[in-house]
Amino acid sequence: MTLPLPSGERVGVRVQTDMKKVAIIGLGLMGGSLGLALKRRGLANVSASARREDTRRLALSMGAADEVFETPQAALRGADVAVFCTPVCSIPALAKECLTAFEPGCVVTDVGSTKAGLAGEMSGLFRGTGLVFVGSHPMAGSEKTGIEVANADLYEGAVTALTPLANVAEVAIATIEQLWKGVGSGVVRLAPEAHDELVARSSHLPHLIAALLVATAGRDQPADLPKFCGPGFRSTTRVASGSPDMWHDIVKTNRGAILAELHAYETQLGDLIAAMEKQDYAAVKSFLEHAQTLRRKLAG
């Protein structure tokens, strides 16, 4: 599959970037891991913000930041790059509160799982301010949350999608590309809408199916069921342990693409049910063989 780039992008332009100070807004798994990665590799001075005092203390003791503040505004002072590591729906309001705190020319990015709606809101918010938004989605993470599980190597070997709008300057895109490559991630550029359609299929659909599997298996909570939930059940449903708040925002901001994938899944499920009801086990085996082949192509 060829990933579409934003129209008008100047592919192949080499731009020198300067990233001295990075502000990280939100110190959960993603923000804490980014701070650790930047500090471990000596890439930039890191300031951060976190609402909870125990999170701020832990971030400093772990070495995830040079300074940690209670407010985003304080963390943004002097930052060349700002990374919002909070739920997607919270980012525009937070950024609006910080408009007077951003340094002139600051390049702003995020780690959210949906991009199209956010790109539109941030572009409108930053219009005429000199601030630039370049959306990011590192394909890394865990069902666990909190800075307690942060990992300096979380982004090593991952792929990060950059989703700039067509009018974003190459120097801003290159700055965010440098950020993610610096912490060990590969980078792919594509349009926000194309990103949302792809991750609806590869990430959002699997999460909701995992949640459905857990809800179905545990629907009447039989007492002996946990004894029979072995490695297959645990690995298949692992992601259902993820943050409901984060996934609420993902579903809300990528509703159309996720619905399309759920309907496609519904069709596949209907075909399987029909084959089983007709006792057409040749069709069932053919389905399983096809799925096995696709699994090898998609995930190795």
Short mmCIF file of C-alpha atoms in Angstrom, two decimals:
data_model
loop_
_atom_site.label_atom_id
_atom_site.label_comp_id
_atom_site.label_asym_id
_atom_site.label_seq_id
_atom_site.Cartn_x
_atom_site.Cartn_y
_atom_site.Cartn_z
CA MET A 1 0.00 0.00 0.00
CA THR A 2 1.31 3.47 -0.87
CA LEU A 3 0.70 5.92 1.94
CA PRO A 4 -0.57 9.27 0.59
CA LEU A 5 1.44 12.32 1.56
CA PRO A 6 -0.14 15.70 2.23
CA SER A 7 -0.56 17.60 -1.01
CA GLY A 8 2.18 20.09 -1.72
CA GLU A 9 4.75 18.45 0.54
CA ARG A 10 8.34 18.87 -0.62
CA VAL A 11 9.70 15.35 -0.38
CA GLY A 12 13.45 14.92 0.02
CA VAL A 13 14.31 18.44 1.21
CA ARG A 14 17.15 18.32 3.75
CA VAL A 15 16.67 20.83 6.54
CA GLN A 16 18.94 21.46 9.54
CA THR A 17 16.92 21.71 12.75
CA ASP A 18 17.74 22.92 16.23
CA MET A 19 16.04 21.28 19.23
CA LYS A 20 17.49 22.54 22.50
CA LYS A 21 14.54 22.29 24.87
CA VAL A 22 11.50 20.01 24.67
CA ALA A 23 8.40 20.57 26.80
CA ILE A 24 6.35 17.47 27.57
CA ILE A 25 2.78 18.13 28.64
CA GLY A 26 1.54 15.08 30.53
CA LEU A 27 3.74 12.49 32.20
CA GLY A 28 2.02 9.15 31.78
CA LEU A 29 3.53 6.18 30.00
CA MET A 30 4.05 8.02 26.69
CA GLY A 31 5.26 11.35 28.07
CA GLY A 32 7.43 9.76 30.75
CA SER A 33 9.01 7.39 28.24
CA LEU A 34 9.72 10.26 25.84
CA GLY A 35 11.40 12.25 28.60
CA LEU A 36 13.53 9.27 29.62
CA ALA A 37 14.49 8.62 25.99
CA LEU A 38 15.49 12.22 25.35
CA LYS A 39 17.52 12.46 28.55
CA ARG A 40 19.14 9.01 28.20
CA ARG A 41 20.33 9.93 24.70
CA GLY A 42 21.34 13.51 25.59
CA LEU A 43 19.14 14.98 22.87
CA ALA A 44 17.62 17.98 24.63
CA ASN A 45 16.87 19.69 27.88
CA VAL A 46 13.44 18.49 29.03
CA SER A 47 10.81 20.38 30.98
CA ALA A 48 7.48 18.77 31.78
CA SER A 49 4.17 19.31 33.50
CA ALA A 50 2.03 16.98 35.59
CA ARG A 51 -0.93 17.76 37.80
CA ARG A 52 -0.08 15.32 40.58
CA GLU A 53 2.76 16.09 42.96
CA ASP A 54 3.78 12.44 43.30
CA THR A 55 4.10 12.19 39.50
CA ARG A 56 6.31 15.28 39.44
CA ARG A 57 8.57 13.90 42.16
CA LEU A 58 8.82 10.51 40.50
CA ALA A 59 9.63 12.04 37.10
CA LEU A 60 12.57 13.92 38.61
CA SER A 61 13.83 10.91 40.56
CA MET A 62 13.64 8.72 37.44
CA GLY A 63 15.47 11.27 35.32
CA ALA A 64 12.55 11.79 32.92
CA ALA A 65 12.93 15.59 32.99
CA ASP A 66 15.25 18.35 34.13
CA GLU A 67 12.33 20.36 35.51
CA VAL A 68 8.74 19.42 36.27
CA PHE A 69 5.96 21.92 36.86
CA GLU A 70 2.34 21.79 37.94
CA THR A 71 1.15 23.86 34.96
CA PRO A 72 1.80 23.45 31.22
CA GLN A 73 2.44 27.18 30.93
CA ALA A 74 5.47 26.96 33.20
CA ALA A 75 6.86 23.95 31.36
CA LEU A 76 6.60 25.71 27.98
CA ARG A 77 8.99 28.55 28.89
CA GLY A 78 11.95 28.48 26.51
CA ALA A 79 10.85 25.33 24.67
CA ASP A 80 11.57 24.91 20.94
CA VAL A 81 9.29 21.87 20.77
CA ALA A 82 6.16 21.03 22.77
CA VAL A 83 4.73 17.51 22.92
CA PHE A 84 1.20 17.01 24.26
CA CYS A 85 0.94 13.56 25.84
CA THR A 86 -2.63 13.85 27.10
CA PRO A 87 -5.90 12.36 25.78
CA VAL A 88 -6.74 13.62 22.28
CA CYS A 89 -9.91 15.49 23.25
CA SER A 90 -8.07 17.48 25.92
CA ILE A 91 -5.33 18.84 23.67
CA PRO A 92 -7.07 21.78 21.91
CA ALA A 93 -8.40 23.23 25.18
CA LEU A 94 -5.01 22.83 26.87
CA ALA A 95 -3.22 24.44 23.93
CA LYS A 96 -5.69 27.34 23.97
CA GLU A 97 -4.96 27.95 27.65
CA CYS A 98 -1.25 28.04 26.78
CA LEU A 99 -1.35 30.37 23.76
CA THR A 100 0.49 33.19 25.52
CA ALA A 101 3.01 30.79 27.10
CA PHE A 102 4.41 29.21 23.91
CA GLU A 103 7.73 30.58 22.72
CA PRO A 104 7.55 32.30 19.29
CA GLY A 105 8.02 29.72 16.53
CA CYS A 106 7.53 26.74 18.86
CA VAL A 107 6.70 23.54 16.97
CA VAL A 108 3.90 21.61 18.65
CA THR A 109 3.14 17.92 18.32
CA ASP A 110 1.31 15.16 20.20
CA VAL A 111 1.20 11.38 20.63
CA GLY A 112 -2.52 10.84 20.01
CA SER A 113 -4.04 7.92 18.11
CA THR A 114 -6.34 10.04 15.91
CA LYS A 115 -5.20 12.90 13.75
CA ALA A 116 -7.70 14.48 11.33
CA GLY A 117 -9.96 16.26 13.82
CA LEU A 118 -7.05 17.36 15.97
CA ALA A 119 -5.11 18.72 12.99
CA GLY A 120 -8.07 20.88 11.98
CA GLU A 121 -8.63 22.24 15.48
CA MET A 122 -4.97 22.99 16.13
CA SER A 123 -4.50 24.62 12.73
CA GLY A 124 -7.40 26.95 13.44
CA LEU A 125 -6.17 27.70 16.95
CA PHE A 126 -2.63 28.53 15.81
CA ARG A 127 -3.62 30.57 12.74
CA GLY A 128 -1.79 33.91 12.79
CA THR A 129 0.23 33.09 15.93
CA GLY A 130 3.47 31.85 14.34
CA LEU A 131 3.02 28.52 16.10
CA VAL A 132 3.06 25.31 14.06
CA PHE A 133 1.33 21.98 14.69
CA VAL A 134 2.66 18.73 13.25
CA GLY A 135 0.63 15.72 14.38
CA SER A 136 2.48 12.59 15.54
CA HIS A 137 1.37 9.08 16.39
CA PRO A 138 4.11 6.75 17.65
CA MET A 139 2.91 3.17 17.23
CA ALA A 140 4.17 2.18 20.66
CA GLY A 141 2.68 1.81 24.09
CA SER A 142 1.13 -0.62 26.51
CA GLU A 143 -2.15 -1.42 28.17
CA LYS A 144 -0.44 -0.21 31.37
CA THR A 145 -0.56 3.46 32.27
CA GLY A 146 1.36 5.93 34.38
CA ILE A 147 4.91 7.15 34.62
CA GLU A 148 5.66 4.17 36.87
CA VAL A 149 5.83 1.97 33.76
CA ALA A 150 7.71 4.48 31.57
CA ASN A 151 10.57 3.00 29.55
CA ALA A 152 13.46 4.83 27.86
CA ASP A 153 13.36 2.29 25.01
CA LEU A 154 9.60 2.42 24.38
CA TYR A 155 10.03 4.13 20.99
CA GLU A 156 13.08 2.14 19.88
CA GLY A 157 12.21 0.33 16.65
CA ALA A 158 8.64 1.67 16.57
CA VAL A 159 7.07 3.49 13.64
CA THR A 160 5.82 7.03 14.14
CA ALA A 161 3.32 8.57 11.75
CA LEU A 162 3.74 12.27 11.05
CA THR A 163 0.56 13.89 9.76
CA PRO A 164 1.26 17.51 8.80
CA LEU A 165 -1.28 19.54 6.89
CA ALA A 166 -0.28 20.64 3.40
CA ASN A 167 0.68 24.19 4.35
CA VAL A 168 3.12 23.27 7.13
CA ALA A 169 6.73 24.39 6.56
CA GLU A 170 9.29 21.67 5.90
CA VAL A 171 11.54 22.93 8.70
CA ALA A 172 8.76 22.29 11.24
CA ILE A 173 8.12 18.79 9.91
CA ALA A 174 11.85 18.04 9.94
CA THR A 175 12.08 19.18 13.57
CA ILE A 176 9.45 16.66 14.68
CA GLU A 177 10.99 14.00 12.44
CA GLN A 178 14.31 14.61 14.20
CA LEU A 179 12.61 14.24 17.59
CA TRP A 180 11.22 10.78 16.85
CA LYS A 181 14.24 9.50 14.96
CA GLY A 182 16.38 10.65 17.85
CA VAL A 183 14.57 8.33 20.27
CA GLY A 184 14.90 5.38 17.90
CA SER A 185 11.68 5.49 15.92
CA GLY A 186 11.20 5.15 12.19
CA VAL A 187 9.04 7.86 10.62
CA VAL A 188 6.34 7.73 7.95
CA ARG A 189 4.56 10.81 6.64
CA LEU A 190 0.93 10.64 5.57
CA ALA A 191 -2.22 12.73 5.49
CA PRO A 192 -4.26 12.87 8.72
CA GLU A 193 -7.33 11.25 7.14
CA ALA A 194 -5.27 8.41 5.65
CA HIS A 195 -3.70 7.80 9.05
CA ASP A 196 -7.07 7.58 10.77
CA GLU A 197 -8.40 5.06 8.25
CA LEU A 198 -5.33 2.83 8.61
CA VAL A 199 -5.23 2.80 12.41
CA ALA A 200 -8.98 2.22 12.61
CA ARG A 201 -8.23 -1.09 10.92
CA SER A 202 -4.93 -2.01 12.59
CA SER A 203 -5.41 -0.66 16.13
CA HIS A 204 -8.87 0.64 16.97
CA LEU A 205 -10.83 -2.35 15.62
CA PRO A 206 -8.64 -4.90 17.48
CA HIS A 207 -9.06 -3.00 20.74
CA LEU A 208 -12.84 -2.94 20.49
CA ILE A 209 -12.95 -6.60 19.48
CA ALA A 210 -10.80 -7.46 22.51
CA ALA A 211 -13.24 -5.54 24.72
CA LEU A 212 -16.16 -7.37 23.10
CA LEU A 213 -14.46 -10.72 23.69
CA VAL A 214 -14.01 -9.97 27.39
CA ALA A 215 -17.57 -8.68 27.74
CA THR A 216 -18.94 -11.75 25.97
CA ALA A 217 -16.83 -14.33 27.80
CA GLY A 218 -17.52 -12.78 31.18
CA ARG A 219 -21.15 -11.83 30.57
CA ASP A 220 -22.57 -13.86 33.47
CA GLN A 221 -19.28 -14.16 35.40
CA PRO A 222 -19.16 -17.96 35.90
CA ALA A 223 -17.05 -18.71 38.95
CA ASP A 224 -14.76 -21.26 37.27
CA LEU A 225 -14.14 -19.30 34.06
CA PRO A 226 -10.88 -17.59 35.19
CA LYS A 227 -9.28 -21.02 35.61
CA PHE A 228 -9.80 -21.64 31.90
CA CYS A 229 -8.63 -18.23 30.65
CA GLY A 230 -5.18 -19.33 29.57
CA PRO A 231 -2.42 -17.71 27.48
CA GLY A 232 -4.56 -17.55 24.34
CA PHE A 233 -7.32 -15.62 26.09
CA ARG A 234 -4.84 -13.35 27.85
CA SER A 235 -2.85 -12.49 24.72
CA THR A 236 -5.97 -11.98 22.60
CA THR A 237 -7.61 -9.64 25.13
CA ARG A 238 -4.54 -7.90 26.60
CA VAL A 239 -5.31 -4.52 25.06
CA ALA A 240 -8.78 -4.46 26.64
CA SER A 241 -6.98 -3.46 29.86
CA GLY A 242 -6.17 -0.06 28.32
CA SER A 243 -7.40 3.26 29.69
CA PRO A 244 -11.17 3.71 29.09
CA ASP A 245 -10.67 7.50 29.10
CA MET A 246 -8.10 7.32 26.29
CA TRP A 247 -10.20 4.90 24.24
CA HIS A 248 -13.32 6.99 24.74
CA ASP A 249 -11.48 9.86 23.03
CA ILE A 250 -10.24 7.60 20.23
CA VAL A 251 -13.72 6.29 19.44
CA LYS A 252 -15.21 9.77 19.65
CA THR A 253 -12.63 11.35 17.32
CA ASN A 254 -12.45 8.50 14.78
CA ARG A 255 -16.08 7.40 14.80
CA GLY A 256 -16.60 7.17 11.02
CA ALA A 257 -13.53 5.09 10.23
CA ILE A 258 -14.06 2.80 13.22
CA LEU A 259 -17.70 2.22 12.32
CA ALA A 260 -16.66 1.25 8.79
CA GLU A 261 -14.27 -1.34 10.21
CA LEU A 262 -16.83 -2.68 12.69
CA HIS A 263 -19.30 -3.15 9.83
CA ALA A 264 -16.61 -4.99 7.82
CA TYR A 265 -16.01 -7.21 10.85
CA GLU A 266 -19.76 -7.74 11.17
CA THR A 267 -19.84 -9.02 7.59
CA GLN A 268 -16.97 -11.46 8.19
CA LEU A 269 -18.62 -12.66 11.42
CA GLY A 270 -21.93 -13.14 9.63
CA ASP A 271 -20.29 -15.25 6.96
CA LEU A 272 -18.61 -17.45 9.59
CA ILE A 273 -21.87 -17.90 11.52
CA ALA A 274 -23.70 -18.81 8.31
CA ALA A 275 -21.10 -21.44 7.41
CA MET A 276 -21.31 -22.99 10.85
CA GLU A 277 -25.10 -23.00 10.87
CA LYS A 278 -25.05 -24.85 7.54
CA GLN A 279 -22.37 -27.20 8.90
CA ASP A 280 -20.18 -26.16 5.98
CA TYR A 281 -16.90 -27.06 7.64
CA ALA A 282 -15.01 -26.84 4.36
CA ALA A 283 -15.90 -23.15 4.30
CA VAL A 284 -14.82 -22.81 7.94
CA LYS A 285 -11.46 -24.41 7.17
CA SER A 286 -11.01 -22.19 4.11
CA PHE A 287 -11.71 -19.14 6.27
CA LEU A 288 -9.14 -20.24 8.87
CA GLU A 289 -6.50 -20.93 6.20
CA HIS A 290 -7.07 -17.53 4.62
CA ALA A 291 -6.81 -15.84 8.03
CA GLN A 292 -3.58 -17.72 8.77
CA THR A 293 -2.05 -16.55 5.49
CA LEU A 294 -3.10 -12.93 6.08
CA ARG A 295 -1.72 -13.02 9.64
CA ARG A 296 1.71 -13.97 8.32
CA LYS A 297 1.60 -11.15 5.76
CA LEU A 298 0.39 -8.52 8.20
CA ALA A 299 2.32 -9.35 11.36
CA GLY A 300 5.03 -11.84 10.44
#
